Amino acid sequence: MTAQNSGGDGTRTDTVAAVVRQWQAVHPGLGTGPMEIIGRINRSAALLQQAEDAPLRRAGLSRPEFDLLGALRRTGHELTPGELARETFSSGAAVTKRLKHLTERGLVERRGDTRDRRVAHLRLTDAGRDLVDGILPEQLAYETAVLSVLDGEKQVELASLLGELLTQLEGRLGALRV
């Protein structure tokens, strides 16, 4: 069943609605409200990841690599790998792997710390800055097209609701990870 299918009563359904109906048939008294929200967030995220950000793909970048480049660009100063990991919500090992690739491509350069040789400082090269500045408008246009299925008012409402949820989750769940 796709998001465009109609239920037997003419209402639009999506894959999560079908799953919820199945659970309600098996457990009629079960409250499936959380599944209807979290399931849809997860399914939407999976579909967006499958679409693979076309402008990034054309530039030979993954979303996580672009996130690293973007963090270096938007902060406007050098960052350590640990700071980059925090900025991009990534593990240190993942950042190290991505940085190796980006450095080999000449998009990021490393500078050793004068006081502690274990610390590296990272910055964009001119080529890295040009790539980010060139691809960002195209990436935003792509994301705008993806979200165009919702009118502007609904996009603002969704962004607000997701922001409220994220703030609460970061406060509760983020504290558990520290």
mmCIF file of C-alpha atoms in Angstrom:
data_model
loop_
_atom_site.group_PDB
_atom_site.id
_atom_site.type_symbol
_atom_site.label_atom_id
_atom_site.label_comp_id
_atom_site.label_asym_id
_atom_site.label_seq_id
_atom_site.Cartn_x
_atom_site.Cartn_y
_atom_site.Cartn_z
ATOM 1 C CA MET A 1 0.000 0.000 0.000
ATOM 2 C CA THR A 2 1.426 3.405 -0.917
ATOM 3 C CA ALA A 3 0.798 6.813 0.564
ATOM 4 C CA GLN A 4 -1.577 7.557 -2.313
ATOM 5 C CA ASN A 5 -3.843 4.542 -1.793
ATOM 6 C CA SER A 6 -7.315 4.984 -0.427
ATOM 7 C CA GLY A 7 -8.827 2.948 2.335
ATOM 8 C CA GLY A 8 -12.145 1.192 1.904
ATOM 9 C CA ASP A 9 -13.973 4.277 3.200
ATOM 10 C CA GLY A 10 -12.260 6.606 0.697
ATOM 11 C CA THR A 11 -9.751 8.023 3.175
ATOM 12 C CA ARG A 12 -6.105 8.287 2.167
ATOM 13 C CA THR A 13 -3.826 5.793 3.824
ATOM 14 C CA ASP A 14 -0.130 5.196 4.135
ATOM 15 C CA THR A 15 1.950 2.180 5.063
ATOM 16 C CA VAL A 16 1.885 3.067 8.744
ATOM 17 C CA ALA A 17 -1.920 3.271 8.702
ATOM 18 C CA ALA A 18 -1.997 -0.273 7.338
ATOM 19 C CA VAL A 19 0.356 -1.480 10.081
ATOM 20 C CA VAL A 20 -1.751 0.254 12.750
ATOM 21 C CA ARG A 21 -4.932 -1.382 11.417
ATOM 22 C CA GLN A 22 -3.218 -4.779 11.577
ATOM 23 C CA TRP A 23 -2.133 -4.219 15.181
ATOM 24 C CA GLN A 24 -5.612 -3.006 16.125
ATOM 25 C CA ALA A 25 -7.079 -6.183 14.647
ATOM 26 C CA VAL A 26 -4.688 -8.325 16.709
ATOM 27 C CA HIS A 27 -4.880 -6.159 19.875
ATOM 28 C CA PRO A 28 -8.103 -4.078 19.694
ATOM 29 C CA GLY A 29 -7.493 -2.284 22.994
ATOM 30 C CA LEU A 30 -3.888 -1.352 22.258
ATOM 31 C CA GLY A 31 -3.162 2.388 22.032
ATOM 32 C CA THR A 32 -1.265 2.812 18.763
ATOM 33 C CA GLY A 33 -0.981 6.607 18.849
ATOM 34 C CA PRO A 34 2.803 6.645 19.378
ATOM 35 C CA MET A 35 3.260 4.197 16.498
ATOM 36 C CA GLU A 36 1.279 6.526 14.242
ATOM 37 C CA ILE A 37 3.722 9.371 14.947
ATOM 38 C CA ILE A 38 7.066 7.648 15.401
ATOM 39 C CA GLY A 39 6.330 5.154 12.635
ATOM 40 C CA ARG A 40 5.588 7.967 10.206
ATOM 41 C CA ILE A 41 8.695 9.922 11.232
ATOM 42 C CA ASN A 42 10.848 6.815 10.752
ATOM 43 C CA ARG A 43 9.202 5.876 7.445
ATOM 44 C CA SER A 44 9.547 9.446 6.132
ATOM 45 C CA ALA A 45 13.209 9.518 7.143
ATOM 46 C CA ALA A 46 13.833 6.176 5.423
ATOM 47 C CA LEU A 47 12.194 7.374 2.195
ATOM 48 C CA LEU A 48 14.157 10.625 2.263
ATOM 49 C CA GLN A 49 17.386 8.678 2.750
ATOM 50 C CA GLN A 50 16.502 6.352 -0.130
ATOM 51 C CA ALA A 51 16.008 9.362 -2.386
ATOM 52 C CA GLU A 52 19.660 10.154 -1.638
ATOM 53 C CA ASP A 53 19.893 13.888 -2.016
ATOM 54 C CA ALA A 54 20.464 14.095 -5.775
ATOM 55 C CA PRO A 55 22.671 17.237 -5.794
ATOM 56 C CA LEU A 56 24.989 15.700 -3.210
ATOM 57 C CA ARG A 57 25.194 12.443 -5.121
ATOM 58 C CA ARG A 58 26.135 14.328 -8.314
ATOM 59 C CA ALA A 59 28.941 16.017 -6.378
ATOM 60 C CA GLY A 60 30.152 12.632 -5.146
ATOM 61 C CA LEU A 61 29.206 13.371 -1.536
ATOM 62 C CA SER A 62 27.136 11.504 0.993
ATOM 63 C CA ARG A 63 24.824 13.434 3.329
ATOM 64 C CA PRO A 64 27.141 12.798 6.316
ATOM 65 C CA GLU A 65 30.148 14.102 4.346
ATOM 66 C CA PHE A 66 28.206 17.206 3.331
ATOM 67 C CA ASP A 67 27.191 17.689 6.970
ATOM 68 C CA LEU A 68 30.890 17.775 7.948
ATOM 69 C CA LEU A 69 31.720 20.263 5.203
ATOM 70 C CA GLY A 70 28.676 22.322 6.149
ATOM 71 C CA ALA A 71 29.675 22.405 9.815
ATOM 72 C CA LEU A 72 33.127 23.696 8.893
ATOM 73 C CA ARG A 73 31.575 26.314 6.598
ATOM 74 C CA ARG A 74 28.795 27.583 8.848
ATOM 75 C CA THR A 75 30.903 27.837 12.026
ATOM 76 C CA GLY A 76 33.479 29.887 10.148
ATOM 77 C CA HIS A 77 36.474 28.577 12.048
ATOM 78 C CA GLU A 78 38.642 25.508 12.487
ATOM 79 C CA LEU A 79 37.186 22.577 14.401
ATOM 80 C CA THR A 80 38.710 19.499 15.957
ATOM 81 C CA PRO A 81 37.382 16.072 14.972
ATOM 82 C CA GLY A 82 35.633 15.877 18.361
ATOM 83 C CA GLU A 83 33.921 19.213 17.795
ATOM 84 C CA LEU A 84 32.863 18.070 14.325
ATOM 85 C CA ALA A 85 31.414 14.889 15.820
ATOM 86 C CA ARG A 86 29.318 16.958 18.235
ATOM 87 C CA GLU A 87 28.265 19.413 15.509
ATOM 88 C CA THR A 88 27.077 16.599 13.231
ATOM 89 C CA PHE A 89 25.771 14.134 15.840
ATOM 90 C CA SER A 90 28.252 11.521 14.582
ATOM 91 C CA SER A 91 30.608 9.091 16.253
ATOM 92 C CA GLY A 92 34.304 9.900 16.360
ATOM 93 C CA ALA A 93 35.099 6.855 14.230
ATOM 94 C CA ALA A 94 32.592 7.910 11.562
ATOM 95 C CA VAL A 95 34.007 11.441 11.484
ATOM 96 C CA THR A 96 37.564 10.091 11.140
ATOM 97 C CA LYS A 97 36.569 7.910 8.191
ATOM 98 C CA ARG A 98 34.718 10.724 6.427
ATOM 99 C CA LEU A 99 37.515 13.212 7.066
ATOM 100 C CA LYS A 100 40.036 10.861 5.493
ATOM 101 C CA HIS A 101 37.979 10.785 2.290
ATOM 102 C CA LEU A 102 37.354 14.544 2.287
ATOM 103 C CA THR A 103 41.030 15.268 2.928
ATOM 104 C CA GLU A 104 42.063 12.957 0.070
ATOM 105 C CA ARG A 105 39.676 14.867 -2.210
ATOM 106 C CA GLY A 106 41.341 18.141 -1.207
ATOM 107 C CA LEU A 107 38.212 19.567 0.432
ATOM 108 C CA VAL A 108 39.479 19.641 4.025
ATOM 109 C CA GLU A 109 42.930 20.233 5.424
ATOM 110 C CA ARG A 110 44.386 19.300 8.802
ATOM 111 C CA ARG A 111 46.689 21.367 10.945
ATOM 112 C CA GLY A 112 48.390 19.949 14.011
ATOM 113 C CA ASP A 113 48.052 21.691 17.332
ATOM 114 C CA THR A 114 51.251 23.447 18.385
ATOM 115 C CA ARG A 115 50.731 22.494 22.046
ATOM 116 C CA ASP A 116 49.304 18.978 21.709
ATOM 117 C CA ARG A 117 50.326 16.848 18.740
ATOM 118 C CA ARG A 118 47.389 14.496 19.351
ATOM 119 C CA VAL A 119 44.943 17.253 18.403
ATOM 120 C CA ALA A 120 44.148 18.156 14.811
ATOM 121 C CA HIS A 121 42.448 21.320 13.653
ATOM 122 C CA LEU A 122 40.379 21.072 10.484
ATOM 123 C CA ARG A 123 39.310 23.686 7.998
ATOM 124 C CA LEU A 124 37.880 23.824 4.524
ATOM 125 C CA THR A 125 40.203 24.326 1.614
ATOM 126 C CA ASP A 126 39.213 26.876 -1.016
ATOM 127 C CA ALA A 127 37.898 23.951 -3.095
ATOM 128 C CA GLY A 128 35.840 22.737 -0.115
ATOM 129 C CA ARG A 129 34.372 26.171 0.508
ATOM 130 C CA ASP A 130 33.558 26.601 -3.190
ATOM 131 C CA LEU A 131 31.888 23.180 -3.288
ATOM 132 C CA VAL A 132 29.709 23.902 -0.240
ATOM 133 C CA ASP A 133 28.781 27.374 -1.453
ATOM 134 C CA GLY A 134 27.989 26.041 -4.916
ATOM 135 C CA ILE A 135 25.962 23.018 -3.880
ATOM 136 C CA LEU A 136 23.999 24.489 -0.944
ATOM 137 C CA PRO A 137 21.508 26.497 -3.079
ATOM 138 C CA GLU A 138 20.953 23.455 -5.306
ATOM 139 C CA GLN A 139 20.505 21.179 -2.276
ATOM 140 C CA LEU A 140 18.014 23.581 -0.706
ATOM 141 C CA ALA A 141 16.083 23.757 -3.986
ATOM 142 C CA TYR A 142 15.986 19.935 -4.038
ATOM 143 C CA GLU A 143 14.725 19.828 -0.437
ATOM 144 C CA THR A 144 12.148 22.502 -1.250
ATOM 145 C CA ALA A 145 10.869 20.351 -4.116
ATOM 146 C CA VAL A 146 10.674 17.294 -1.848
ATOM 147 C CA LEU A 147 8.654 19.245 0.717
ATOM 148 C CA SER A 148 6.425 20.936 -1.869
ATOM 149 C CA VAL A 149 3.752 18.302 -1.247
ATOM 150 C CA LEU A 150 2.917 20.415 1.821
ATOM 151 C CA ASP A 151 1.853 24.037 1.474
ATOM 152 C CA GLY A 152 3.913 26.707 3.210
ATOM 153 C CA GLU A 153 1.647 26.930 6.243
ATOM 154 C CA LYS A 154 1.790 23.172 6.811
ATOM 155 C CA GLN A 155 5.584 23.228 6.430
ATOM 156 C CA VAL A 156 5.829 25.919 9.114
ATOM 157 C CA GLU A 157 3.490 23.946 11.377
ATOM 158 C CA LEU A 158 5.416 20.699 10.826
ATOM 159 C CA ALA A 159 8.761 22.416 11.450
ATOM 160 C CA SER A 160 7.399 23.895 14.673
ATOM 161 C CA LEU A 161 5.986 20.584 15.911
ATOM 162 C CA LEU A 162 9.168 18.684 15.034
ATOM 163 C CA GLY A 163 11.246 21.411 16.713
ATOM 164 C CA GLU A 164 9.153 21.090 19.869
ATOM 165 C CA LEU A 165 9.517 17.300 19.829
ATOM 166 C CA LEU A 166 13.263 17.491 19.181
ATOM 167 C CA THR A 167 13.785 20.000 22.011
ATOM 168 C CA GLN A 168 12.007 17.677 24.425
ATOM 169 C CA LEU A 169 13.835 14.576 23.196
ATOM 170 C CA GLU A 170 17.229 16.269 23.328
ATOM 171 C CA GLY A 171 16.491 17.372 26.880
ATOM 172 C CA ARG A 172 15.369 13.946 28.079
ATOM 173 C CA LEU A 173 17.183 11.442 25.904
ATOM 174 C CA GLY A 174 20.274 13.574 25.318
ATOM 175 C CA ALA A 175 20.892 13.690 29.060
ATOM 176 C CA LEU A 176 20.773 9.894 29.194
ATOM 177 C CA ARG A 177 23.604 9.594 26.623
ATOM 178 C CA VAL A 178 26.024 11.887 28.439
#
